[in-house]
Amino acid sequence: PQFNLINSFVIPPFEGRGFMVRKGQTFRVIEEEGVQIGDLIIWNAIDPKEYFSATRTWTLEGWVIKVFTRLWSELPWLRPMATCIADTVVSQDAAFYHHWIGTHCATEWTEMRVGLPGLNSCHINFLQAIEPFGLKEEDIHDNLNLFQKMTLEPESGKIMATRSDSKKDDHIEFYAEMDLMAAVTVCPNGDNARYYSVPGKDIVYPLRIEVYDTGIQPKEFPSWTDWRPRWHWVAPPMSYH
């Protein structure tokens, strides 16, 4: 179908941006100039207490994002928030490029591992992205790692990252099953071939965001209510015999 572009902007290197996506719209994360990792978090735009859960999604969908993968929210909601509808990255081997293994980089985490304080990180970039929307650091939860080439070793459980095979104009696209607030960061890891980048020294490319009207409304799921039983637990009396 022919979608109607309604918003397009570029996120510069070492920065993050937040944006709204209405129910029934799609958003694309695009490799603007070349291979570049991006991190993504989504919330329910009406009630940000509902947010994307990597663990629930992992259990229901697997650890890799591919076309038709649904992104699920945390309990007590536990419902699809968005669905992947396109991915143009061509895999050269058994590795995958979009997933939720691990988490976004943080300045404190980098300092702990390599001893360099004050470096840029996706955590800082997420803060930049969400502050204009009234969200705070405690609202940063699980994220998706986009364009990050990763393999998982089943026996040891180790994850291994190598330079991504994505290229300029590659993109991944998601369909909003509800009104969403999204935040995307340009990861300082760049092409995934290094652990961190220093502004002014290492190459980090921008990412482009495009939001489209589809004219297609999602199917209504059954009423999602608090399914937990309505009972009150009372502790039994203690016995000292």
mmCIF file of C-alpha atoms in Angstrom:
data_model
loop_
_atom_site.group_PDB
_atom_site.id
_atom_site.type_symbol
_atom_site.label_atom_id
_atom_site.label_comp_id
_atom_site.label_asym_id
_atom_site.label_seq_id
_atom_site.Cartn_x
_atom_site.Cartn_y
_atom_site.Cartn_z
ATOM 1 C CA PRO A 1 0.000 0.000 0.000
ATOM 2 C CA GLN A 2 1.026 3.625 -0.511
ATOM 3 C CA PHE A 3 1.753 5.279 2.841
ATOM 4 C CA ASN A 4 1.744 9.049 3.361
ATOM 5 C CA LEU A 5 4.908 10.560 4.877
ATOM 6 C CA ILE A 6 3.953 12.998 7.644
ATOM 7 C CA ASN A 7 7.218 13.499 9.572
ATOM 8 C CA SER A 8 10.899 13.147 8.748
ATOM 9 C CA PHE A 9 13.968 14.250 10.672
ATOM 10 C CA VAL A 10 17.603 13.332 11.250
ATOM 11 C CA ILE A 11 19.132 12.492 14.627
ATOM 12 C CA PRO A 12 22.733 13.750 14.701
ATOM 13 C CA PRO A 13 25.624 11.592 15.978
ATOM 14 C CA PHE A 14 25.858 11.225 19.771
ATOM 15 C CA GLU A 15 22.265 12.431 20.282
ATOM 16 C CA GLY A 16 18.739 11.108 20.826
ATOM 17 C CA ARG A 17 15.250 12.245 19.835
ATOM 18 C CA GLY A 18 11.731 11.462 20.979
ATOM 19 C CA PHE A 19 8.634 11.507 18.757
ATOM 20 C CA MET A 20 4.984 10.503 18.677
ATOM 21 C CA VAL A 21 3.428 7.815 16.490
ATOM 22 C CA ARG A 22 -0.341 7.544 16.335
ATOM 23 C CA LYS A 23 -2.185 4.243 16.341
ATOM 24 C CA GLY A 24 -2.222 2.895 12.783
ATOM 25 C CA GLN A 25 0.873 4.840 11.703
ATOM 26 C CA THR A 26 4.325 3.405 11.029
ATOM 27 C CA PHE A 27 7.812 4.671 11.791
ATOM 28 C CA ARG A 28 11.085 3.842 10.077
ATOM 29 C CA VAL A 29 14.598 3.994 11.478
ATOM 30 C CA ILE A 30 16.921 4.552 8.515
ATOM 31 C CA GLU A 31 20.678 4.313 8.000
ATOM 32 C CA GLU A 32 21.129 7.903 6.787
ATOM 33 C CA GLU A 33 24.786 7.757 5.671
ATOM 34 C CA GLY A 34 26.127 4.304 6.488
ATOM 35 C CA VAL A 35 26.217 1.499 9.021
ATOM 36 C CA GLN A 36 25.145 2.808 12.416
ATOM 37 C CA ILE A 37 23.635 1.187 15.508
ATOM 38 C CA GLY A 38 20.471 2.725 16.924
ATOM 39 C CA ASP A 39 18.638 2.078 20.182
ATOM 40 C CA LEU A 40 14.849 2.301 20.513
ATOM 41 C CA ILE A 41 12.390 2.449 23.425
ATOM 42 C CA ILE A 42 8.604 2.743 23.114
ATOM 43 C CA TRP A 43 5.901 3.714 25.623
ATOM 44 C CA ASN A 44 2.131 3.987 25.532
ATOM 45 C CA ALA A 45 1.735 7.677 24.653
ATOM 46 C CA ILE A 46 -1.443 7.993 26.729
ATOM 47 C CA ASP A 47 -0.075 6.170 29.775
ATOM 48 C CA PRO A 48 3.756 5.921 29.772
ATOM 49 C CA LYS A 49 3.622 3.521 32.719
ATOM 50 C CA GLU A 50 2.985 0.934 30.003
ATOM 51 C CA TYR A 51 6.253 0.291 28.217
ATOM 52 C CA PHE A 52 8.029 -2.239 25.994
ATOM 53 C CA SER A 53 9.240 -5.347 27.839
ATOM 54 C CA ALA A 54 12.190 -7.247 26.383
ATOM 55 C CA THR A 55 11.648 -10.263 28.637
ATOM 56 C CA ARG A 56 7.935 -10.659 27.776
ATOM 57 C CA THR A 57 8.688 -10.183 24.090
ATOM 58 C CA TRP A 58 11.589 -12.625 24.231
ATOM 59 C CA THR A 59 9.330 -15.261 25.766
ATOM 60 C CA LEU A 60 6.534 -14.761 23.225
ATOM 61 C CA GLU A 61 8.451 -13.894 20.056
ATOM 62 C CA GLY A 62 12.096 -14.963 20.465
ATOM 63 C CA TRP A 63 15.174 -12.755 20.841
ATOM 64 C CA VAL A 64 15.438 -11.574 17.228
ATOM 65 C CA ILE A 65 13.330 -8.846 15.606
ATOM 66 C CA LYS A 66 12.126 -9.808 12.149
ATOM 67 C CA VAL A 67 9.134 -9.030 9.945
ATOM 68 C CA PHE A 68 5.892 -9.744 11.852
ATOM 69 C CA THR A 69 7.626 -9.758 15.256
ATOM 70 C CA ARG A 70 5.366 -8.048 17.787
ATOM 71 C CA LEU A 71 6.714 -5.895 20.613
ATOM 72 C CA TRP A 72 4.853 -6.598 23.863
ATOM 73 C CA SER A 73 4.299 -4.449 26.932
ATOM 74 C CA GLU A 74 4.960 -5.399 30.536
ATOM 75 C CA LEU A 75 2.361 -6.674 32.993
ATOM 76 C CA PRO A 76 -0.375 -5.973 33.897
ATOM 77 C CA TRP A 77 -1.047 -4.904 30.279
ATOM 78 C CA LEU A 78 0.823 -7.607 28.331
ATOM 79 C CA ARG A 79 -0.364 -6.648 24.848
ATOM 80 C CA PRO A 80 1.217 -5.874 21.463
ATOM 81 C CA MET A 81 2.477 -2.298 21.197
ATOM 82 C CA ALA A 82 3.996 -2.412 17.707
ATOM 83 C CA THR A 83 4.689 -4.895 14.922
ATOM 84 C CA CYS A 84 7.747 -5.014 12.651
ATOM 85 C CA ILE A 85 6.527 -4.803 9.048
ATOM 86 C CA ALA A 86 9.782 -4.263 7.106
ATOM 87 C CA ASP A 87 13.505 -4.923 7.404
ATOM 88 C CA THR A 88 15.877 -4.329 4.483
ATOM 89 C CA VAL A 89 19.129 -5.521 6.083
ATOM 90 C CA VAL A 90 20.444 -8.603 4.266
ATOM 91 C CA SER A 91 22.177 -11.106 6.539
ATOM 92 C CA GLN A 92 25.537 -12.369 5.279
ATOM 93 C CA ASP A 93 25.709 -15.263 7.742
ATOM 94 C CA ALA A 94 23.911 -16.710 10.754
ATOM 95 C CA ALA A 95 24.052 -13.455 12.718
ATOM 96 C CA PHE A 96 21.068 -11.179 13.341
ATOM 97 C CA TYR A 97 20.809 -7.392 13.257
ATOM 98 C CA HIS A 98 17.885 -6.295 15.409
ATOM 99 C CA HIS A 99 17.385 -7.757 18.877
ATOM 100 C CA TRP A 100 17.051 -7.057 22.604
ATOM 101 C CA ILE A 101 20.023 -8.985 23.962
ATOM 102 C CA GLY A 102 21.920 -6.942 26.507
ATOM 103 C CA THR A 103 20.927 -3.329 26.914
ATOM 104 C CA HIS A 104 21.861 0.194 25.856
ATOM 105 C CA CYS A 105 25.295 1.551 26.757
ATOM 106 C CA ALA A 106 25.660 3.877 29.731
ATOM 107 C CA THR A 107 28.443 6.278 30.681
ATOM 108 C CA GLU A 108 28.871 4.638 34.083
ATOM 109 C CA TRP A 109 29.001 1.198 32.464
ATOM 110 C CA THR A 110 31.711 2.266 30.024
ATOM 111 C CA GLU A 111 33.775 3.839 32.793
ATOM 112 C CA MET A 112 33.496 0.676 34.876
ATOM 113 C CA ARG A 113 34.705 -1.505 31.990
ATOM 114 C CA VAL A 114 37.413 0.611 30.335
ATOM 115 C CA GLY A 115 38.218 3.284 32.925
ATOM 116 C CA LEU A 116 37.234 6.277 30.783
ATOM 117 C CA PRO A 117 34.774 8.646 32.511
ATOM 118 C CA GLY A 118 32.333 11.044 30.899
ATOM 119 C CA LEU A 119 31.937 9.403 27.486
ATOM 120 C CA ASN A 120 28.742 9.758 25.486
ATOM 121 C CA SER A 121 26.251 6.907 25.807
ATOM 122 C CA CYS A 122 22.789 5.851 24.693
ATOM 123 C CA HIS A 123 21.574 6.363 28.258
ATOM 124 C CA ILE A 124 22.507 10.043 28.095
ATOM 125 C CA ASN A 125 20.963 10.260 24.626
ATOM 126 C CA PHE A 126 17.731 8.663 25.867
ATOM 127 C CA LEU A 127 17.547 11.298 28.607
ATOM 128 C CA GLN A 128 17.889 13.993 25.952
ATOM 129 C CA ALA A 129 15.134 12.338 23.913
ATOM 130 C CA ILE A 130 12.508 11.959 26.653
ATOM 131 C CA GLU A 131 12.915 15.113 28.747
ATOM 132 C CA PRO A 132 10.844 17.291 26.336
ATOM 133 C CA PHE A 133 7.978 14.820 26.838
ATOM 134 C CA GLY A 134 8.040 15.026 30.628
ATOM 135 C CA LEU A 135 9.640 11.616 31.211
ATOM 136 C CA LYS A 136 12.552 11.045 33.567
ATOM 137 C CA GLU A 137 15.437 8.656 34.007
ATOM 138 C CA GLU A 138 13.287 6.196 35.940
ATOM 139 C CA ASP A 139 11.093 5.897 32.825
ATOM 140 C CA ILE A 140 13.953 4.375 30.806
ATOM 141 C CA HIS A 141 13.354 0.627 30.660
ATOM 142 C CA ASP A 142 14.134 -2.090 28.114
ATOM 143 C CA ASN A 143 15.281 -1.124 24.646
ATOM 144 C CA LEU A 144 15.739 -2.601 21.191
ATOM 145 C CA ASN A 145 19.166 -2.705 19.557
ATOM 146 C CA LEU A 146 18.792 -1.903 15.860
ATOM 147 C CA PHE A 147 21.352 -2.712 13.128
ATOM 148 C CA GLN A 148 23.584 -4.366 15.734
ATOM 149 C CA LYS A 149 25.074 -7.591 14.350
ATOM 150 C CA MET A 150 25.072 -10.181 17.100
ATOM 151 C CA THR A 151 25.414 -13.924 17.597
ATOM 152 C CA LEU A 152 24.518 -15.970 20.653
ATOM 153 C CA GLU A 153 26.576 -18.982 21.699
ATOM 154 C CA PRO A 154 24.042 -21.515 23.047
ATOM 155 C CA GLU A 155 26.419 -23.553 25.204
ATOM 156 C CA SER A 156 28.108 -20.702 27.064
ATOM 157 C CA GLY A 157 25.365 -18.105 26.745
ATOM 158 C CA LYS A 158 27.923 -15.548 25.536
ATOM 159 C CA ILE A 159 26.940 -12.866 23.070
ATOM 160 C CA MET A 160 29.372 -11.733 20.376
ATOM 161 C CA ALA A 161 29.149 -8.549 18.343
ATOM 162 C CA THR A 162 30.858 -7.753 15.034
ATOM 163 C CA ARG A 163 30.642 -4.966 12.466
ATOM 164 C CA SER A 164 27.163 -4.734 11.017
ATOM 165 C CA ASP A 165 26.509 -5.491 7.351
ATOM 166 C CA SER A 166 23.809 -2.842 7.074
ATOM 167 C CA LYS A 167 24.365 -0.050 4.567
ATOM 168 C CA LYS A 168 23.150 3.421 3.650
ATOM 169 C CA ASP A 169 19.347 3.586 3.233
ATOM 170 C CA ASP A 170 18.711 0.265 4.990
ATOM 171 C CA HIS A 171 15.781 0.575 7.373
ATOM 172 C CA ILE A 172 13.529 -1.230 9.795
ATOM 173 C CA GLU A 173 9.858 -0.236 10.110
ATOM 174 C CA PHE A 174 7.257 -0.696 12.841
ATOM 175 C CA TYR A 175 3.458 -0.419 12.770
ATOM 176 C CA ALA A 176 1.913 1.189 15.857
ATOM 177 C CA GLU A 177 -0.775 -0.987 17.467
ATOM 178 C CA MET A 178 -1.513 1.891 19.894
ATOM 179 C CA ASP A 179 -0.560 5.543 20.314
ATOM 180 C CA LEU A 180 3.161 5.463 20.985
ATOM 181 C CA MET A 181 5.885 7.692 22.241
ATOM 182 C CA ALA A 182 9.228 6.512 20.857
ATOM 183 C CA ALA A 183 12.821 7.460 21.581
ATOM 184 C CA VAL A 184 15.769 6.637 19.315
ATOM 185 C CA THR A 185 19.441 7.202 20.076
ATOM 186 C CA VAL A 186 22.485 7.253 17.805
ATOM 187 C CA CYS A 187 24.775 4.804 19.588
ATOM 188 C CA PRO A 188 28.396 5.900 20.129
ATOM 189 C CA ASN A 189 29.444 2.341 19.254
ATOM 190 C CA GLY A 190 28.919 3.372 15.646
ATOM 191 C CA ASP A 191 29.188 0.344 13.369
ATOM 192 C CA ASN A 192 29.524 -2.105 16.287
ATOM 193 C CA ALA A 193 33.246 -2.692 15.581
ATOM 194 C CA ARG A 194 34.346 -0.864 18.736
ATOM 195 C CA TYR A 195 33.153 -0.626 22.309
ATOM 196 C CA TYR A 196 32.843 3.155 22.461
ATOM 197 C CA SER A 197 33.536 6.289 20.406
ATOM 198 C CA VAL A 198 35.015 9.666 21.239
ATOM 199 C CA PRO A 199 33.289 12.702 19.658
ATOM 200 C CA GLY A 200 35.605 14.412 17.177
ATOM 201 C CA LYS A 201 37.757 11.314 16.824
ATOM 202 C CA ASP A 202 35.615 8.344 15.786
ATOM 203 C CA ILE A 203 33.056 8.177 12.974
ATOM 204 C CA VAL A 204 29.437 7.949 14.083
ATOM 205 C CA TYR A 205 26.696 8.394 11.479
ATOM 206 C CA PRO A 206 23.256 10.005 11.922
ATOM 207 C CA LEU A 207 19.952 8.138 11.743
ATOM 208 C CA ARG A 208 16.801 9.289 9.981
ATOM 209 C CA ILE A 209 13.290 8.837 11.352
ATOM 210 C CA GLU A 210 10.236 8.809 9.100
ATOM 211 C CA VAL A 211 6.618 8.541 10.273
ATOM 212 C CA TYR A 212 3.872 7.480 7.866
ATOM 213 C CA ASP A 213 0.079 7.527 7.830
ATOM 214 C CA THR A 214 -1.188 4.175 6.593
ATOM 215 C CA GLY A 215 -4.949 4.651 6.639
ATOM 216 C CA ILE A 216 -5.104 1.188 8.213
ATOM 217 C CA GLN A 217 -6.340 0.812 11.766
ATOM 218 C CA PRO A 218 -5.171 -2.194 13.788
ATOM 219 C CA LYS A 219 -7.585 -4.958 14.631
ATOM 220 C CA GLU A 220 -9.123 -4.579 18.043
ATOM 221 C CA PHE A 221 -7.940 -7.173 20.511
ATOM 222 C CA PRO A 222 -10.291 -8.457 23.201
ATOM 223 C CA SER A 223 -10.545 -6.184 26.215
ATOM 224 C CA TRP A 224 -7.214 -6.211 27.997
ATOM 225 C CA THR A 225 -8.025 -5.964 31.673
ATOM 226 C CA ASP A 226 -6.305 -6.696 34.944
ATOM 227 C CA TRP A 227 -6.653 -10.473 34.916
ATOM 228 C CA ARG A 228 -5.251 -11.024 38.399
ATOM 229 C CA PRO A 229 -7.651 -12.629 40.919
ATOM 230 C CA ARG A 230 -9.456 -10.270 43.267
ATOM 231 C CA TRP A 231 -8.296 -11.644 46.569
ATOM 232 C CA HIS A 232 -6.357 -10.287 49.515
ATOM 233 C CA TRP A 233 -3.583 -12.383 51.016
ATOM 234 C CA VAL A 234 -3.362 -12.462 54.807
ATOM 235 C CA ALA A 235 -0.236 -13.802 56.495
ATOM 236 C CA PRO A 236 -0.886 -16.824 58.718
ATOM 237 C CA PRO A 237 -0.147 -16.454 62.436
ATOM 238 C CA MET A 238 3.410 -17.266 63.433
ATOM 239 C CA SER A 239 4.030 -20.424 65.434
ATOM 240 C CA TYR A 240 6.797 -20.540 68.005
ATOM 241 C CA HIS A 241 6.447 -24.199 68.986
#
